[in-house]
Amino acid sequence: DIFCIYLFSNGISFSVDSVFFLSCETIRTNKSLPGLRGLRNVENIQYLSKTSKSRNSHKTGNRLVYQNLITNWMDQIVKENPDVVTKVDYGKTYENRTISLLKSERGGSSKKAIWMDCGIHAREWIAPAFCQYFINQLLQTYKTDPKMEQMMKNMDFYVTPVLNVDGYIYSWTDNSTRLWRKNRTPGPEGCECLGTDLNRNFYANWGTVGISFDCCSNIYPGKSAVSEPEAQAVTNFVGKRADEILCFLTIHSYGQLLLIPYGHPNVIAPNENELMEVGLAAAEAIKKVHGKQYTVGTSPDVLYANSGSSRDWARLQGIPFAFTFELRDDGTYGFKLPEDQIQPACEEAYSGALHIITHVHDKEFIKPTGTAATVAATLWTTMMAVFVTSTVIV
Amino acid sequence: MRLKIIIVLTILTGITGSPSITIRPEVELVDNKQRISEQNLVTETDEVVEDVMATGELNPNHYPAQRAAKVVQHYINTLYGSPFKVFHLHRVHSGNAEDVADSGRKYQLEISVQEMISNTSGKCSAEVFFSRGDKQHSPQVQVMCEELLKINTTKEEDAFYQHLKKNTSLLSAEYLPDSHGHIEPDMKPLWHLASVASSFIMLNESTQDTLFNMAQVANVTQLATESDQLKFEYLILLHEMVSQEIIRWKLLVSWCPPEGVKVLQMEKLPHCHECEKPPNTN
């Protein structure tokens, strides 16, 4: 019941929380808990799973609660913002769960968009929390912030709170599954392990660097490019809309990094300079929030070479801005970011994401009437005048 | 004069062009080349990447300096860490690498290190030597830090030590931190002790191709001893960043304030394949 605790204990209060409030309330009224901390008690969570009429054993109690909560939260957002948000189901996981995104649609035929996905790796729990935070922020600020209102009119936002639903829910089962990374597809014939690393499965230099064909490896790229249903879902949806999408942001943890394409050391994006510039400015914005340092660069420079990532695939589709966010922390807690860091982690990441989105938006929609053009025009006119004058004199 | 003006005008045209066109990058030649070659590509291995290891002045934000600096963190913890003193790499300010004959590579680093409990930072100068070749030794480290290592935690250490020595029951705990990053306050010293103990392993296991952090203490059990030492058996999960693997280690650890942390036995446990199977439900 992680989102209930996080959103409440960090003081965000708006009606969106009501679905969680309901779940928390059920427990509270029946068990008279002193506070939300009590919700981490497995017994209470199992109580919740019984009241929500789900069958099952202790082991899967947490998972079923969470599964309902993801879809419930998304439905609640749509219900409370019907003129802005729709839920789009765009794929199925291996275990046949629905992969959904929330689409914000304010403009008429805007047809430019921003893509964000979270939770491609199961154990990176701060990522789905950030997607939720991001959506909440969008829906709160567009009413009062003219810039956000403008951006939401000009661009659609596609946000997938959890892409690897099977893996994520599996990581909720108990303490021993917490560090699961891959999806839950069975391994190839004869393999005693399961799961494919979805962020090595995309059709982008697939199977070349930063992978292992040992099917037990955490960087196993799958039996072929885009073999995995979760990767197929993104490939199909984004592929059809590649011309619309200005910016592709994929959210991970941990490491405090902003990674730009490409993962292969010998492949360079033609707009690498601009990507670095925007990335560095985003990192500055992040630092202003809580002082955290985020390093910007290509994967092979800053972290490690890799192939088959969703970010690389997106860039290859022609989506000009593609970034991987690696959120807090830098190794102390790693994947298990403590609750009191969730709010600040989301705040700073939002600042960074917003910077990139604003740049991308302004580049597309705001024709330069600013200094650069004026200087050029003035220079031109002056030189022409001089030329004409000198011709006449001579 | 006129010629000069013409030339200047021509150049200006070229540079300023027309500011109102927004050029949307098409799929670039580089990408086409890459896409075509992808189909013909025989599996490349990581050797392509490793041959081009940086030498000379290093970019402090890039992985070679960062990985070497992490090794320094592990080293400092093995020497100076305790249940009340844990060091963490904060920043790499500058770095330099040079090959040493055929025997390996030496890094020189200027870094900042933070002590996590007192939240104090200090600068350190360090040298890390990674050996190359058949005999894989653990990296060799030398470090000099201003002030930082002199942090006094004697009071806390003695109090904790006395408390455990007097206690008739033996401590045990599991899953530090829990799935939500939470650690009970009176378990924190055991978590810190685990960080220090696992630094011994992480130091031993580090190469230029790895980056280790402790992911979790799966369980810890205090063992009875007759000596002055306190003894603990730990099952620790390490996260290796490059392979993204979780590696399980069993450790026998001793500690007492005057002697510091010692790892008496260490055993790498096999990957738990059985753990991955779906539960028999649904």
XYZ file of C-alpha atoms in Angstrom:
676
model
C 0.000 0.000 0.000
C 2.966 2.165 -0.705
C 1.385 5.125 -2.459
C -1.120 5.708 0.240
C 1.619 6.078 2.778
C 3.863 8.162 0.622
C 1.335 10.639 -0.600
C -0.247 11.099 2.767
C 2.769 11.232 4.961
C 4.340 13.793 2.708
C 1.451 16.110 2.908
C 0.158 16.173 -0.638
C -3.552 16.416 -0.283
C -5.976 16.618 -3.069
C -8.954 14.624 -4.031
C -6.909 12.193 -6.086
C -5.958 10.525 -2.854
C -9.480 9.440 -2.151
C -8.971 5.978 -3.543
C -6.107 5.448 -1.145
C -7.937 7.184 1.613
C -10.657 4.626 1.177
C -8.245 1.751 1.462
C -6.469 3.303 4.398
C -9.788 4.221 5.999
C -11.062 0.668 5.857
C -8.137 -0.440 7.918
C -8.188 2.540 10.192
C -11.811 2.275 11.203
C -11.610 -1.423 11.730
C -8.288 -1.733 13.390
C -7.846 1.667 15.047
C -4.280 2.167 13.943
C -2.382 5.030 15.518
C -1.039 6.161 12.195
C -0.143 5.180 8.702
C 3.059 3.459 9.814
C 0.854 0.641 10.919
C -0.005 -0.071 7.315
C 3.360 -1.586 6.780
C 2.272 -4.317 9.072
C 1.705 -7.329 6.878
C -1.259 -8.404 8.919
C -3.109 -5.216 8.132
C -2.374 -5.428 4.465
C -3.693 -8.955 4.410
C -6.815 -7.674 6.084
C -7.197 -5.217 3.241
C -6.802 -7.955 0.687
C -9.557 -9.941 2.361
C -11.900 -6.999 2.359
C -11.297 -6.386 -1.317
C -12.613 -9.847 -1.969
C -9.458 -11.274 -3.383
C -8.716 -14.908 -2.804
C -5.355 -16.062 -1.761
C -2.556 -16.819 0.515
C -0.299 -14.668 2.581
C 2.411 -14.586 -0.033
C 0.329 -12.955 -2.691
C -1.587 -10.680 -0.363
C 0.610 -7.676 -0.954
C 0.706 -8.248 -4.674
C -3.020 -8.303 -5.150
C -3.464 -5.171 -3.111
C -0.947 -3.420 -5.231
C -2.302 -4.674 -8.520
C -5.708 -3.241 -7.698
C -4.191 -0.008 -6.484
C -2.386 0.785 -9.732
C -5.502 0.398 -11.824
C -7.712 1.995 -9.153
C -5.480 5.038 -8.965
C -5.461 5.492 -12.717
C -9.242 5.112 -12.895
C -9.641 7.627 -10.102
C -7.462 10.175 -11.915
C -9.566 9.799 -15.043
C -12.788 10.056 -13.044
C -11.688 13.267 -11.385
C -10.265 14.905 -14.492
C -12.579 13.683 -17.230
C -12.029 16.577 -19.597
C -8.253 16.248 -19.452
C -7.186 12.666 -18.902
C -7.984 9.346 -20.498
C -6.592 5.897 -19.735
C -5.271 3.993 -22.702
C -4.648 0.256 -22.514
C -1.885 -0.462 -24.963
C -0.578 -3.917 -24.268
C -0.485 -7.026 -22.138
C 2.298 -8.404 -19.996
C 3.443 -12.025 -20.133
C 1.169 -12.851 -17.203
C -1.661 -11.188 -19.105
C -1.923 -8.005 -17.077
C -2.897 -4.831 -18.886
C -0.281 -2.191 -19.588
C -1.884 1.240 -19.427
C -0.947 4.851 -19.735
C -2.647 8.078 -18.821
C -3.008 10.531 -21.675
C -3.589 14.201 -21.126
C -5.417 15.799 -23.953
C -6.161 19.480 -23.731
C -5.581 20.879 -27.177
C -7.679 20.076 -30.202
C -5.541 18.714 -32.960
C -2.276 19.392 -31.203
C -0.666 16.175 -32.288
C 2.685 16.743 -30.629
C 3.447 14.796 -27.491
C 5.697 13.946 -24.589
C 6.265 10.329 -23.567
C 7.206 9.195 -20.090
C 7.450 5.652 -18.785
C 8.323 4.367 -15.323
C 8.997 0.980 -13.825
C 10.617 -0.838 -16.727
C 12.777 -2.434 -14.009
C 10.786 -3.965 -11.201
C 12.929 -3.054 -8.185
C 13.238 0.639 -9.024
C 10.218 1.598 -6.948
C 10.920 5.315 -6.841
C 10.255 5.449 -10.590
C 6.515 4.591 -10.558
C 6.161 6.899 -7.564
C 7.648 9.657 -9.709
C 5.260 9.023 -12.598
C 2.377 9.375 -10.195
C 3.871 12.556 -8.776
C 4.374 13.904 -12.287
C 0.759 13.319 -13.259
C -0.453 14.891 -10.041
C 1.712 17.935 -10.674
C 0.459 18.325 -14.238
C -3.138 18.170 -13.124
C -2.578 20.602 -10.285
C -0.508 23.230 -12.017
C -2.101 23.617 -15.435
C -5.057 25.400 -13.874
C -2.940 28.109 -12.308
C 0.358 28.151 -14.186
C 0.004 29.766 -17.628
C 3.154 28.111 -18.956
C 1.928 24.649 -18.011
C -1.463 25.485 -19.446
C 0.156 26.483 -22.712
C 2.275 23.329 -22.842
C -0.653 21.074 -22.105
C -2.651 22.768 -24.860
C 0.125 22.296 -27.396
C 1.242 18.829 -26.408
C -0.337 15.612 -25.255
C 1.373 13.820 -22.382
C 1.573 10.025 -22.388
C 2.600 8.685 -18.979
C 2.953 4.994 -18.141
C 3.149 4.634 -14.350
C 4.328 1.009 -14.441
C 5.537 -0.638 -17.634
C 6.845 -3.931 -16.235
C 3.712 -4.696 -14.263
C 4.478 -8.393 -13.696
C 7.979 -7.718 -12.395
C 6.855 -4.832 -10.224
C 4.086 -6.795 -8.599
C 6.438 -9.745 -8.106
C 8.897 -7.451 -6.315
C 6.099 -6.678 -3.847
C 5.552 -10.318 -2.870
C 7.920 -10.361 0.083
C 11.374 -9.369 1.237
C 13.081 -12.024 -0.840
C 11.619 -10.777 -4.136
C 12.272 -7.088 -3.529
C 15.362 -6.922 -5.756
C 13.842 -8.492 -8.897
C 14.690 -6.538 -12.064
C 13.461 -8.286 -15.192
C 10.030 -9.196 -16.496
C 8.497 -12.610 -15.746
C 8.684 -14.418 -19.084
C 9.974 -18.001 -18.766
C 13.516 -18.550 -19.883
C 14.394 -20.404 -23.070
C 14.162 -24.193 -23.219
C 16.383 -25.767 -20.602
C 16.956 -22.570 -18.670
C 16.473 -22.815 -14.935
C 15.843 -19.077 -14.577
C 13.255 -16.715 -15.929
C 12.887 -13.130 -16.975
C 14.241 -10.812 -19.653
C 15.806 -7.405 -19.049
C 13.286 -5.213 -20.850
C 15.786 -2.391 -21.173
C 18.019 -4.624 -23.300
C 15.188 -6.012 -25.431
C 14.411 -3.088 -27.743
C 15.391 -2.989 -31.416
C 18.416 -0.740 -31.015
C 21.724 -2.435 -31.595
C 20.122 -5.416 -29.901
C 22.356 -8.035 -28.334
C 25.664 -6.272 -28.921
C 27.083 -4.653 -25.782
C 26.177 -4.524 -22.121
C 24.254 -7.786 -22.261
C 24.714 -11.441 -21.371
C 23.163 -14.345 -23.219
C 23.158 -16.330 -19.985
C 19.414 -16.552 -19.461
C 19.925 -16.269 -15.695
C 21.688 -12.939 -16.072
C 20.004 -9.748 -14.996
C 20.996 -8.212 -18.336
C 19.671 -11.066 -20.484
C 18.290 -9.296 -23.570
C 15.725 -11.932 -24.475
C 15.771 -14.533 -27.204
C 15.476 -11.860 -29.898
C 14.911 -8.140 -30.253
C 11.441 -7.081 -29.076
C 10.628 -10.645 -28.063
C 8.918 -9.393 -24.913
C 5.268 -8.297 -24.840
C 6.077 -5.269 -22.695
C 8.687 -4.050 -25.193
C 6.280 -4.790 -28.028
C 3.609 -2.657 -26.415
C 5.885 0.390 -26.286
C 7.289 -0.284 -29.752
C 3.805 -0.472 -31.265
C 2.337 2.509 -29.489
C 5.287 4.866 -29.762
C 6.244 3.588 -33.195
C 2.899 4.676 -34.645
C 3.305 8.127 -33.112
C 7.019 8.729 -33.545
C 6.422 11.837 -35.647
C 4.292 13.370 -32.891
C 6.568 12.638 -29.985
C 9.076 15.370 -29.239
C 10.537 13.885 -26.104
C 10.918 10.371 -24.659
C 11.722 10.153 -20.958
C 12.280 6.791 -19.296
C 12.581 6.730 -15.505
C 14.849 4.423 -13.495
C 16.873 4.286 -10.307
C 19.448 4.494 -8.795
C 22.511 6.589 -9.507
C 21.488 10.234 -9.888
C 22.215 10.402 -13.607
C 20.692 11.853 -16.774
C 21.713 9.608 -19.660
C 21.569 10.588 -23.314
C 21.754 8.288 -26.347
C 23.428 6.083 -27.406
C 24.384 3.121 -25.262
C 26.866 1.864 -27.829
C 30.192 3.691 -27.569
C 30.640 3.937 -31.322
C 27.254 5.417 -32.141
C 26.812 9.153 -31.674
C 23.572 11.083 -31.881
C 23.870 14.004 -34.302
C 22.245 16.284 -31.753
C 24.495 15.089 -28.948
C 25.670 18.618 -28.205
C 22.150 19.878 -27.751
C 21.192 16.839 -25.678
C 24.157 17.483 -23.387
C 23.300 21.161 -23.120
C 19.691 20.519 -22.208
C 20.714 17.697 -19.870
C 23.221 19.855 -18.046
C 20.655 22.614 -17.628
C 18.173 20.063 -16.304
C 20.777 18.844 -13.804
C 21.258 22.438 -12.668
C 17.525 22.717 -12.140
C 17.585 19.481 -10.131
C 20.426 20.721 -7.964
C 18.538 23.915 -7.113
C 15.760 21.928 -5.449
C 17.619 19.911 -2.784
C 21.288 20.191 -3.664
C 21.597 16.741 -5.221
C 24.175 16.304 -7.955
C 23.051 14.519 -11.121
C 25.689 13.556 -13.653
C 24.889 14.012 -17.359
C 26.342 12.058 -20.248
C 26.045 9.085 -22.536
C 25.696 5.697 -20.923
C 29.091 4.422 -22.125
C 30.835 7.504 -20.746
C 29.156 7.836 -17.412
C 27.894 4.385 -16.465
C 28.417 1.471 -18.872
C 27.833 0.546 -22.476
C 24.507 -1.072 -23.239
C 22.276 -1.984 -26.151
C 18.603 -2.567 -26.727
C 17.481 0.224 -24.425
C 14.127 1.926 -24.904
C 15.840 5.315 -24.961
C 18.129 4.304 -27.842
C 15.229 2.830 -29.760
C 13.216 6.021 -29.306
C 16.094 8.152 -30.580
C 16.459 5.878 -33.593
C 12.794 6.485 -34.396
C 13.717 10.118 -34.846
C 12.413 11.323 -31.515
C 14.964 14.077 -31.020
C 15.068 14.201 -27.212
C 15.439 10.922 -25.371
C 16.688 10.749 -21.792
C 17.073 8.083 -19.153
C 16.597 9.432 -15.648
C 18.351 7.510 -12.879
C 16.844 8.900 -9.676
C 18.139 8.810 -6.063
C 20.180 7.702 -4.347
C 23.856 7.164 -5.034
C 24.223 3.773 -3.382
C 23.573 4.134 0.351
C 20.047 2.695 0.186
C 20.106 2.023 -3.543
C 16.823 0.586 -4.742
C 15.270 0.802 -1.303
C 14.936 4.542 -1.031
C 13.481 5.416 2.402
C 10.021 6.908 2.503
C 11.148 10.305 3.703
C 13.207 10.700 0.532
C 10.401 9.977 -1.886
C 8.906 13.444 -1.877
C 12.250 15.277 -2.322
C 13.376 12.783 -4.972
C 10.185 13.405 -6.938
C 10.404 17.173 -6.527
C 13.904 17.400 -7.928
C 13.250 14.963 -10.750
C 10.151 16.931 -11.688
C 12.204 20.074 -11.928
C 14.641 18.349 -14.270
C 11.942 16.773 -16.406
C 10.084 20.053 -16.628
C 13.172 21.832 -17.867
C 13.599 19.346 -20.697
C 9.906 19.407 -21.562
C 9.845 23.200 -21.588
C 12.886 23.356 -23.860
C 11.377 20.839 -26.236
C 8.059 22.669 -26.247
C 9.535 26.106 -26.803
C 11.766 24.870 -29.584
C 8.740 23.529 -31.416
C 6.099 26.100 -30.670
C 7.762 29.380 -29.900
C 9.189 30.929 -33.065
C 12.307 32.840 -32.216
C 11.400 36.513 -32.192
C 14.053 36.994 -29.619
C 17.572 38.394 -29.552
C 19.265 35.990 -31.937
C 17.024 36.853 -34.832
C 17.081 40.534 -34.095
C 20.866 40.643 -33.995
C 21.117 38.767 -37.262
C 18.623 41.047 -38.921
C 20.337 44.177 -37.662
C 23.735 42.937 -38.776
C 22.421 42.137 -42.215
C 20.790 45.523 -42.654
C 23.883 47.361 -41.485
C 26.220 45.482 -43.788
C 23.917 45.929 -46.749
C 23.762 49.618 -46.048
C 27.543 49.841 -45.884
C 27.916 47.872 -49.086
C 25.421 49.964 -50.967
C 26.958 53.181 -49.655
C 30.507 52.169 -50.522
C 29.398 51.141 -54.009
C 27.744 54.464 -54.548
C 30.725 56.429 -53.257
C 33.192 54.508 -55.366
C 37.568 47.465 -49.535
C 34.498 46.466 -51.475
C 35.833 42.941 -51.865
C 36.315 42.667 -48.155
C 32.749 43.754 -47.562
C 31.453 41.211 -50.048
C 33.427 38.492 -48.337
C 32.162 39.526 -44.907
C 28.586 39.621 -46.159
C 28.934 36.169 -47.691
C 30.292 34.775 -44.489
C 27.539 36.434 -42.474
C 24.903 34.905 -44.720
C 26.357 31.526 -44.153
C 26.446 31.915 -40.394
C 23.203 33.647 -39.601
C 21.099 32.119 -42.344
C 17.440 32.326 -41.692
C 16.574 32.176 -38.009
C 12.958 31.258 -38.476
C 13.360 27.731 -39.786
C 13.171 24.990 -37.196
C 14.993 22.005 -38.473
C 13.728 18.733 -37.199
C 16.549 16.237 -37.341
C 15.820 13.438 -39.735
C 17.066 9.975 -39.091
C 20.747 10.455 -39.509
C 23.221 8.683 -41.718
C 24.916 7.403 -38.611
C 21.710 5.703 -37.581
C 21.117 4.248 -41.030
C 24.599 2.891 -41.026
C 24.044 1.455 -37.603
C 20.679 -0.040 -38.505
C 21.990 -1.761 -41.585
C 25.063 -3.042 -39.879
C 22.949 -4.260 -36.948
C 21.474 -6.964 -39.159
C 24.855 -8.188 -40.233
C 26.371 -7.804 -36.857
C 27.872 -10.809 -35.256
C 27.620 -10.617 -31.526
C 30.146 -8.118 -30.301
C 31.481 -8.646 -26.874
C 32.452 -6.141 -24.274
C 36.047 -6.346 -25.436
C 35.225 -3.651 -27.980
C 34.583 -1.277 -25.128
C 37.379 -2.285 -22.815
C 40.199 -1.837 -25.286
C 39.627 1.856 -25.282
C 40.181 2.455 -21.567
C 40.997 5.984 -20.645
C 44.545 6.992 -19.841
C 45.992 10.322 -18.834
C 43.756 12.949 -17.356
C 40.321 11.518 -16.636
C 36.917 13.118 -16.736
C 35.937 12.903 -13.053
C 32.294 12.242 -13.958
C 33.027 9.333 -16.257
C 32.996 5.754 -15.088
C 36.730 4.954 -14.948
C 37.426 7.573 -12.262
C 34.136 6.844 -10.527
C 34.776 3.101 -10.270
C 38.309 3.619 -8.997
C 37.043 6.146 -6.444
C 34.449 3.691 -5.176
C 37.291 1.292 -4.437
C 38.820 3.996 -2.240
C 35.538 4.208 -0.335
C 35.632 0.464 0.345
C 39.256 0.681 1.434
C 38.625 3.540 3.864
C 35.749 1.628 5.427
C 37.851 -1.476 5.989
C 40.400 0.571 7.905
C 38.301 3.134 9.708
C 34.691 1.977 9.609
C 32.690 0.887 12.645
C 29.050 0.526 13.706
C 29.149 4.293 14.144
C 31.382 5.357 11.317
C 30.602 4.655 7.666
C 32.212 6.445 4.727
C 30.668 7.098 1.355
C 32.144 8.499 -1.824
C 30.730 11.959 -2.378
C 32.505 13.471 -5.392
C 35.411 12.849 -7.686
C 37.217 16.127 -8.308
C 39.969 14.960 -10.612
C 41.646 11.800 -11.770
C 44.553 10.499 -13.734
C 45.331 7.016 -15.022
C 48.481 5.480 -16.369
C 49.487 2.028 -17.471
C 52.187 0.376 -15.426
C 54.366 -1.709 -17.765
C 52.287 -4.819 -18.422
C 51.270 -5.309 -14.843
C 48.245 -3.078 -14.547
C 46.868 0.429 -14.349
C 47.334 3.041 -11.671
C 44.808 5.746 -10.863
C 45.449 8.949 -8.978
C 42.376 10.616 -7.608
C 41.258 13.683 -5.721
C 37.931 12.915 -4.110
C 35.522 14.019 -1.401
C 34.322 11.461 1.078
C 31.453 11.805 3.503
C 31.004 10.168 6.889
C 27.332 9.239 6.827
C 26.399 9.341 10.506
C 28.050 12.589 11.523
C 27.386 13.981 8.041
C 30.869 15.445 7.740
C 32.835 15.638 4.511
C 36.475 15.827 3.748
C 38.871 15.651 0.848
C 41.167 12.735 0.149
C 44.013 12.005 -2.232
C 44.243 8.402 -3.295
C 46.062 5.985 -5.526
C 44.435 2.804 -6.777
C 46.303 0.075 -8.599
C 44.399 -2.562 -10.584
C 46.533 -5.474 -11.656
C 46.184 -7.003 -15.065
C 46.884 -10.486 -16.289
C 46.272 -13.990 -15.089
C 46.647 -13.388 -11.401
C 43.683 -11.307 -10.425
C 44.660 -9.533 -7.258
C 42.399 -7.210 -5.418
C 43.128 -3.561 -6.082
C 45.803 -1.896 -3.996
C 44.949 1.420 -2.446
C 46.776 4.234 -0.721
C 44.874 7.153 0.656
C 45.434 10.371 2.553
C 42.508 12.275 3.970
C 42.457 15.571 5.795
C 40.681 15.600 9.151
C 37.868 13.256 8.140
C 39.318 10.062 9.521
C 39.839 11.544 12.957
C 36.116 11.662 13.764
C 35.648 10.549 17.349
C 32.978 7.936 17.930
C 34.492 6.310 21.011
C 31.568 7.126 23.273
C 28.929 5.630 21.011
C 31.024 2.589 20.228
C 31.803 1.857 23.861
C 28.178 2.291 24.873
C 26.972 -0.068 22.145
C 29.693 -2.585 22.929
C 28.933 -2.584 26.634
C 25.219 -2.873 25.965
C 25.689 -5.997 23.852
C 28.237 -7.531 26.189
C 25.873 -7.163 29.147
C 22.887 -8.475 27.234
C 22.158 -12.117 27.979
C 20.200 -12.659 24.779
C 21.872 -12.574 21.378
C 20.781 -10.022 18.764
C 19.370 -11.012 15.437
C 17.567 -9.218 12.652
C 16.552 -9.646 9.066
C 16.034 -7.429 6.041
C 17.897 -4.256 6.829
C 16.596 -2.082 5.304
C 13.126 -3.503 4.697
C 11.446 -3.202 1.317
C 10.594 0.417 2.023
C 14.085 1.506 3.022
C 13.238 1.457 6.705
C 15.623 0.382 9.472
C 14.660 0.320 13.140
C 16.893 2.796 14.986
C 18.404 0.197 17.332
C 19.238 -1.980 14.343
C 21.146 0.765 12.551
C 24.527 -0.046 14.145
C 24.201 -3.605 12.834
C 23.434 -2.197 9.383
C 26.463 0.084 9.586
C 28.607 -2.825 10.729
C 27.387 -4.776 7.698
C 28.358 -1.894 5.395
C 31.854 -1.924 6.826
C 32.177 -5.711 6.707
C 30.931 -5.899 3.140
C 33.512 -3.265 2.215
C 36.136 -5.977 2.717
C 34.404 -8.120 0.091
C 33.667 -5.238 -2.224
C 37.305 -4.171 -2.033
C 38.516 -7.698 -2.822
C 36.101 -8.201 -5.671
C 36.465 -4.807 -7.355
C 37.989 -4.421 -10.798
C 37.877 -1.672 -13.390
C 34.719 -3.335 -14.695
C 32.683 -3.346 -11.504
C 30.900 -0.946 -9.159
C 29.670 -2.391 -5.868
C 27.177 -1.184 -3.286
C 25.639 -3.108 -0.404
C 21.984 -3.670 -1.283
C 20.646 -5.310 1.840
C 21.369 -7.292 4.961
C 19.240 -10.383 4.472
C 19.876 -11.503 8.026
C 22.296 -11.094 10.916
C 22.748 -13.295 13.950
C 24.930 -12.499 16.904
C 27.042 -15.471 17.971
C 28.169 -16.258 21.482
C 31.846 -15.666 22.127
C 34.154 -16.038 25.026
C 36.609 -13.439 23.816
C 36.313 -9.672 24.056
C 35.111 -9.591 20.464
C 31.500 -9.410 19.481
C 30.780 -11.908 16.704
C 28.087 -11.829 14.047
C 27.106 -14.010 11.159
C 25.727 -12.031 8.242
C 23.988 -12.866 4.998
C 24.573 -9.794 2.840
C 23.322 -8.925 -0.632
C 25.639 -6.847 -2.792
C 24.553 -5.002 -5.930
C 27.043 -4.963 -8.791
C 26.110 -2.111 -11.097
C 27.660 -3.191 -14.426
C 26.181 -6.690 -14.486
C 23.208 -5.534 -12.401
C 23.553 -8.727 -10.400
C 22.685 -9.292 -6.763
C 25.422 -11.347 -5.184
C 24.969 -13.137 -1.877
C 27.749 -13.425 0.654
C 27.893 -15.103 4.038
C 30.253 -13.359 6.449
C 31.615 -14.062 9.878
C 32.436 -10.691 11.412
C 34.061 -9.680 14.660
C 34.196 -6.252 16.234
C 35.299 -4.528 19.356
C 36.186 -0.847 19.751
C 39.940 -1.197 20.115
C 40.388 -3.643 17.244
C 37.814 -2.444 14.779
C 35.933 -4.573 12.266
C 37.381 -7.864 11.061
C 36.001 -10.362 8.592
C 36.957 -13.826 9.810
C 35.287 -15.883 7.111
C 33.590 -15.071 3.860
C 31.686 -17.314 1.506
C 30.041 -16.419 -1.777
C 26.673 -18.119 -2.100
C 25.301 -19.367 -5.394
C 22.659 -17.480 -7.334
C 19.314 -18.564 -5.957
C 17.585 -19.884 -9.070
C 14.874 -21.613 -7.124
C 13.973 -18.298 -5.523
C 12.851 -16.990 -8.887
C 10.126 -19.472 -9.643
C 6.583 -18.148 -9.577
C 4.710 -19.169 -6.440
C 2.107 -21.885 -6.990
C -0.867 -19.623 -7.019
C -3.202 -17.895 -9.449
